[in-house]
Each structure stands twice: as structure tokens, then as C-alpha cells.
PDB file of C-alpha atoms and ligand atoms in Angstrom:
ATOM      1  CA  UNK A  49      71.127 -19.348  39.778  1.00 90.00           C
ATOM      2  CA  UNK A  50      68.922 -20.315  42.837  1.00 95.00           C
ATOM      3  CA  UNK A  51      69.955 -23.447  44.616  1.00 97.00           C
ATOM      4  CA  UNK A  52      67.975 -25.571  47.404  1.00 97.00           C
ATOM      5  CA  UNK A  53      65.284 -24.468  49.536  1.00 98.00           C
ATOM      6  CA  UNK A  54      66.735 -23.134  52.848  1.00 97.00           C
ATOM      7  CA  UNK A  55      63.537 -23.088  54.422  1.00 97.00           C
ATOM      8  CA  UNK A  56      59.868 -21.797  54.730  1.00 98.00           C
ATOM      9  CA  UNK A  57      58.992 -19.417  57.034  1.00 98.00           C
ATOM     10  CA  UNK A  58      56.062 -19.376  58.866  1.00 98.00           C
ATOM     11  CA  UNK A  59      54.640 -16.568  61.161  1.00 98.00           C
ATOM     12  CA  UNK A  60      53.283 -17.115  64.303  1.00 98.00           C
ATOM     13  CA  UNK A  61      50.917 -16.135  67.169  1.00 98.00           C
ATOM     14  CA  UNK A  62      51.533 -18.548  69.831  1.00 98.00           C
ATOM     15  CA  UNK A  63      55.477 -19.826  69.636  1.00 98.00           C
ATOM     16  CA  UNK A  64      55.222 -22.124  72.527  1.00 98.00           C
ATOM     17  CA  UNK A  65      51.782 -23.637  70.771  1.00 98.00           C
ATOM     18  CA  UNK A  66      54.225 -24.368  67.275  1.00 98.00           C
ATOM     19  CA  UNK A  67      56.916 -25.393  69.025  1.00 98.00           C
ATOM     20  CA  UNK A  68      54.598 -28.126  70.665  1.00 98.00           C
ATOM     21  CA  UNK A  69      52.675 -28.744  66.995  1.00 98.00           C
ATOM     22  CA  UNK A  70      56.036 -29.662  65.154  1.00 98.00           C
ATOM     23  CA  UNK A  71      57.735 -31.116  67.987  1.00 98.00           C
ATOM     24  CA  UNK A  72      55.031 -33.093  69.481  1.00 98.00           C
ATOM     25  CA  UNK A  73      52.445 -33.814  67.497  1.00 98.00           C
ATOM     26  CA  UNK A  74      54.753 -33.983  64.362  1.00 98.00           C
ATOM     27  CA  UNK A  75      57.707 -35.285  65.771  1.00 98.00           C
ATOM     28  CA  UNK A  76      60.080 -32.603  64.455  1.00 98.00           C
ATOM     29  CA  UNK A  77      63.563 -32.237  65.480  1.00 98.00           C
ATOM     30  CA  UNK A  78      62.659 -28.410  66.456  1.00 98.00           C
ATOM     31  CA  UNK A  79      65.457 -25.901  67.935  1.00 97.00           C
ATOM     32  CA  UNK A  80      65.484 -23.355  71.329  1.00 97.00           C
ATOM     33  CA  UNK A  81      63.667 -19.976  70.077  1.00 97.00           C
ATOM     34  CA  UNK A  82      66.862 -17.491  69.707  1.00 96.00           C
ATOM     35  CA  UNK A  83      66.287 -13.370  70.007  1.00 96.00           C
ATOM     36  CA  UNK A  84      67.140 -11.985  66.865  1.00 92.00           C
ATOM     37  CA  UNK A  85      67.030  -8.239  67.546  1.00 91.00           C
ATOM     38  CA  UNK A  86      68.355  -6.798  64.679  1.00 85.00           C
ATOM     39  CA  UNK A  87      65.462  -8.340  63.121  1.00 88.00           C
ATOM     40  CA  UNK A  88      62.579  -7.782  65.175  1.00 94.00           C
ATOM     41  CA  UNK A  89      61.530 -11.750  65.721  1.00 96.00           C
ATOM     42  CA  UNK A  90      62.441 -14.789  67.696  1.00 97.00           C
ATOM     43  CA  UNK A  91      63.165 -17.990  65.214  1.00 97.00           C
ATOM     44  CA  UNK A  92      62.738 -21.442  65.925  1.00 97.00           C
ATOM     45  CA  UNK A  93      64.213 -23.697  63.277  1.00 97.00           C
ATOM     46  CA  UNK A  94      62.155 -26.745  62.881  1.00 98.00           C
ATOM     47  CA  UNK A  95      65.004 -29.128  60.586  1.00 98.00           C
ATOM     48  CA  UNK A  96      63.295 -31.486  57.924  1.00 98.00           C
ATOM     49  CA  UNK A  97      65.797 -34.334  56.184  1.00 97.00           C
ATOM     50  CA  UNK A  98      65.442 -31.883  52.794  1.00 97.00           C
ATOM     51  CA  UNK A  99      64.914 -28.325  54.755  1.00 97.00           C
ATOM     52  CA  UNK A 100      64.161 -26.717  57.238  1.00 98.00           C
ATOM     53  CA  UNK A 101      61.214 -24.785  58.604  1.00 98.00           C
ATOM     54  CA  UNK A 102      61.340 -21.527  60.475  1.00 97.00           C
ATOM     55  CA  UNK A 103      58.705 -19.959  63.091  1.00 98.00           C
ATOM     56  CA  UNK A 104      59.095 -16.403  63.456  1.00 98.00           C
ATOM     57  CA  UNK A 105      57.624 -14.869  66.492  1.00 98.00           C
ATOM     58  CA  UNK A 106      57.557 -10.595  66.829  1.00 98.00           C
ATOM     59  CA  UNK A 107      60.510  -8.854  69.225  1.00 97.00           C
ATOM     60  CA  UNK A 108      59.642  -5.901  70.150  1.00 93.00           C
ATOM     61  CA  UNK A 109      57.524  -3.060  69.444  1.00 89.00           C
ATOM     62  CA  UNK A 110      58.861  -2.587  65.936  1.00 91.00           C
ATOM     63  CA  UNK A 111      58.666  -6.281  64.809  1.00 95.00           C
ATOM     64  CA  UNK A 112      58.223  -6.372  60.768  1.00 92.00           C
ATOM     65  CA  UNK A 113      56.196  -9.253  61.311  1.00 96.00           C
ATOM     66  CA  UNK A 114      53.513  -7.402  63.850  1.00 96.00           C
ATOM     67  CA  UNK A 115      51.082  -6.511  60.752  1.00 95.00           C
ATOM     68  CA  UNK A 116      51.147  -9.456  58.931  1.00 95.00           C
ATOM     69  CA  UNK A 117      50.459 -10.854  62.167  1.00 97.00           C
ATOM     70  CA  UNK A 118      47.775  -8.457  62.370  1.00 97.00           C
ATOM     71  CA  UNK A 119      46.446  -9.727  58.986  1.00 96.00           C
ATOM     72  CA  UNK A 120      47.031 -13.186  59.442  1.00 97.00           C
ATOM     73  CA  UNK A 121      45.835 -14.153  63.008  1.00 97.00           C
ATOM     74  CA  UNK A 122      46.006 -17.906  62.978  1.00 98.00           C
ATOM     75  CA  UNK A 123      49.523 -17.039  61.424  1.00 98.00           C
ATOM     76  CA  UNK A 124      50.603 -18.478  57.854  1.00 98.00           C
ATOM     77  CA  UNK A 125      53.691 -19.002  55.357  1.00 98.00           C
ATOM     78  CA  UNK A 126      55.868 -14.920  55.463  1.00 97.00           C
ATOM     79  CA  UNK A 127      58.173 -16.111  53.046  1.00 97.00           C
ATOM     80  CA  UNK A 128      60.534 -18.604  51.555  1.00 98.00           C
ATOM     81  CA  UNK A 129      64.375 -18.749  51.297  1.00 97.00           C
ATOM     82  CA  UNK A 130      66.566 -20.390  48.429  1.00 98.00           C
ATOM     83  CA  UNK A 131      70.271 -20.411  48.248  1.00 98.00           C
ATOM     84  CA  UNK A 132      72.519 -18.514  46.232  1.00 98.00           C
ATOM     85  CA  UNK A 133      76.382 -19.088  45.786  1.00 97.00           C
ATOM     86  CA  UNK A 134      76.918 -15.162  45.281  1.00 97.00           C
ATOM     87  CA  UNK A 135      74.871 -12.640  46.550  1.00 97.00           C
ATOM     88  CA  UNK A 136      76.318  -9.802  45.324  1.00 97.00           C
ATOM     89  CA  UNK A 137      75.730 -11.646  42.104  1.00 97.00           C
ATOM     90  CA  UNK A 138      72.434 -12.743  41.811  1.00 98.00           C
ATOM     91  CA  UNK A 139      71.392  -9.057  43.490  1.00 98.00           C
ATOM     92  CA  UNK A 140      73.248  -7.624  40.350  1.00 98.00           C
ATOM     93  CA  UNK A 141      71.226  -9.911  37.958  1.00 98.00           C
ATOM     94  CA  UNK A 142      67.549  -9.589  39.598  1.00 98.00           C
ATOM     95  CA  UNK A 143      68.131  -5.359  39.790  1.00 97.00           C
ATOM     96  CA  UNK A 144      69.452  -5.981  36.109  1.00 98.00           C
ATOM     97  CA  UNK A 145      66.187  -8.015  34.666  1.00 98.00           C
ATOM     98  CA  UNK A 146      64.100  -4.876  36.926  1.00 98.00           C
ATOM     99  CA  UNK A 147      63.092  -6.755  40.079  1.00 98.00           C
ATOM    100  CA  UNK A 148      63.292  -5.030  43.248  1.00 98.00           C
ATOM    101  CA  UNK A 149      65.316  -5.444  46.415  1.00 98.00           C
ATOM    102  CA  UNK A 150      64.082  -4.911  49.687  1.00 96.00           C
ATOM    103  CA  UNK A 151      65.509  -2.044  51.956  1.00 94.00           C
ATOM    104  CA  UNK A 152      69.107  -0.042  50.583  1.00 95.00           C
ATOM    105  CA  UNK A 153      69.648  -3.131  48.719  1.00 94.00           C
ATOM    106  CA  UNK A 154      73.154  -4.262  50.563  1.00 95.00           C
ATOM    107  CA  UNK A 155      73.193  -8.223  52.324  1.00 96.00           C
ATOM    108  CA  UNK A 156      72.430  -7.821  55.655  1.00 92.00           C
ATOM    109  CA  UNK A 157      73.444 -11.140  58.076  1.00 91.00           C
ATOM    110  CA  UNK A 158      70.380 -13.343  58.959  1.00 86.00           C
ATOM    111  CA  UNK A 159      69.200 -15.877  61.187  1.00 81.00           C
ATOM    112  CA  UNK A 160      72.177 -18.543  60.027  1.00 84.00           C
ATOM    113  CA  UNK A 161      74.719 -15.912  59.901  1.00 88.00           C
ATOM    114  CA  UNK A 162      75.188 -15.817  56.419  1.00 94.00           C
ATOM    115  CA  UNK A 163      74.351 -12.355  54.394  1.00 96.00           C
ATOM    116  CA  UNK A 164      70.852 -12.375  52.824  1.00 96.00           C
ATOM    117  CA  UNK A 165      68.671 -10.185  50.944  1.00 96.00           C
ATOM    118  CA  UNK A 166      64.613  -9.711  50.446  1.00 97.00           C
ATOM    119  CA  UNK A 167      62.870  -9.492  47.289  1.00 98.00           C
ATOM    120  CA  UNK A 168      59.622  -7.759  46.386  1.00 98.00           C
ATOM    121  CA  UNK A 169      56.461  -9.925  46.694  1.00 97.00           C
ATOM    122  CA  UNK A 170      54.696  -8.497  44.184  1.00 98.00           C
ATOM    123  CA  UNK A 171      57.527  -9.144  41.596  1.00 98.00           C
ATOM    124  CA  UNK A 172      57.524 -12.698  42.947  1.00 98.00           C
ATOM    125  CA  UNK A 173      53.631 -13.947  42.704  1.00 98.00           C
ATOM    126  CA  UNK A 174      52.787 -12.087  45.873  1.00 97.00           C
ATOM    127  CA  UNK A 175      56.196 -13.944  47.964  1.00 97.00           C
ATOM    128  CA  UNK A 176      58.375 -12.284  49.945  1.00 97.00           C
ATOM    129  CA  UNK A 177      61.402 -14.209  48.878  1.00 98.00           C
ATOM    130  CA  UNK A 178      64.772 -14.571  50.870  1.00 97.00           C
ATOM    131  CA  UNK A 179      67.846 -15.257  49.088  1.00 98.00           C
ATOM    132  CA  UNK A 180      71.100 -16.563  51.330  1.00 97.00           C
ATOM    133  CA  UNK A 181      74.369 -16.959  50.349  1.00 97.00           C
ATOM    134  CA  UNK A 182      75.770 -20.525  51.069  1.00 94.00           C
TER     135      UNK A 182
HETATM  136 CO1  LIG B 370      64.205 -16.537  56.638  1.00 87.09          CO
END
């Protein structure tokens, strides 16, 4: 069902310090940080020739990465994305085999403009996992 790895997202403290880690010092090809507030974070995409890697930085007073910022203060990997062909689909399956869906369970749109959905870290090895329709 899953597809490829969308990309790895990694919270952190200090965007302009990442930004300057993957694009200088790794020589990333690394985007502009864009203002996602329906989601509470600003996202960089760092873009990798197989994926892509995205820093997530809190918006707001209400981010939903503040406390694992607040447990994780040099930062570290919030969760990973693979692509699905269906959604709706794949939602149906997981929910069918008992795994849980983050939130009222509906796609919301994400950082690429494409609907997504969360799953349950600890039904997934302690990973909060994205899923994105392609
Ligand atoms: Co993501």
C-alpha cells in the first residue's frame, strides 16, 4: 500500500541555525521557510535526489510541535511521511486492521497541498507517521 518516502521531518530550535547546517555545511538544495498556520509550524524543505527533508519550526502559541520541542531541546526526527495513492483507502484499511488515526480522522491538506493524515505512534514503534496522497 505505502509508496516512497516523502520525507523526514525533523523538529527544530533554531531554523536559521538548520537552514545554515543543510545548506552550508551540507550543501543541500534547502527552500524559503513558508508560514503554515493551519498547522502551527514554519517548514523548510531541504530536497535530497531520493527525498526530501523537512524542518519544522513552532507558529504560534498553539504550535503542536512546542512540547516535543520542550522534550527534545537540541530538536530530533517528529515523524516520517510515505505516500499513498488513496487516502481514503488506506485510512479505511489501517482503522480496519485497528490502528488509530490522528484527530476526527478526515485528510486534512498539508505542507505540499495534497490531503494527509497522522497515525498513532504508539501503533507505529513509537512514530508519528504521515501518510500523503500522491
Ligand atoms: Co510532514
Amino acid at each position: 500500500m505505502i509508496g516512497k518516502l516523502n520525507h523526514v521531518a525533523i523538529a527544530v530550535p533554531d531554523l536559521d541555525a538548520a537552514v545554515k547546517l543543510y545548506r552550508d555545511s551540507l550543501g543541500a538544495d534547502v527552500s524559503s521557510p513558508v508560514d503554515q498556520p493551519d498547522h502551527g509550524v514554519v517548514t523548510v524543505f531541504v530536497t535530497l535526489p531520493n527525498t526530501k527533508i523537512e524542518l519544522l519550526y513552532p507558529l504560534g502559541d498553539k504550535s503542536p510541535i512546542q512540547g516535543f520541542l520542550d522534550r527534545n531541546q537540541a530538536g530530533g526526527i517528529h515523524h516520517v511521511c510515505y505516500e499513498v495513492d488513496d487516502i481514503i483507502a488506506a485510512r479505511d484499511k489501517l482503522v480496519a486492521d485497528g490502528l488509530r488515526v490522528l484527530g476526527d480522522g478526515e485528510p486534512k491538506i498539508g505542507a505540499h497541498d495534497k490531503p494527509v493524515l497522522f497515525l498513532h505512534p504508539k501503533d507505529f514503534n513509537g512514530t508519528l507517521v504521515e501518510l500523503e496522497e500522491v
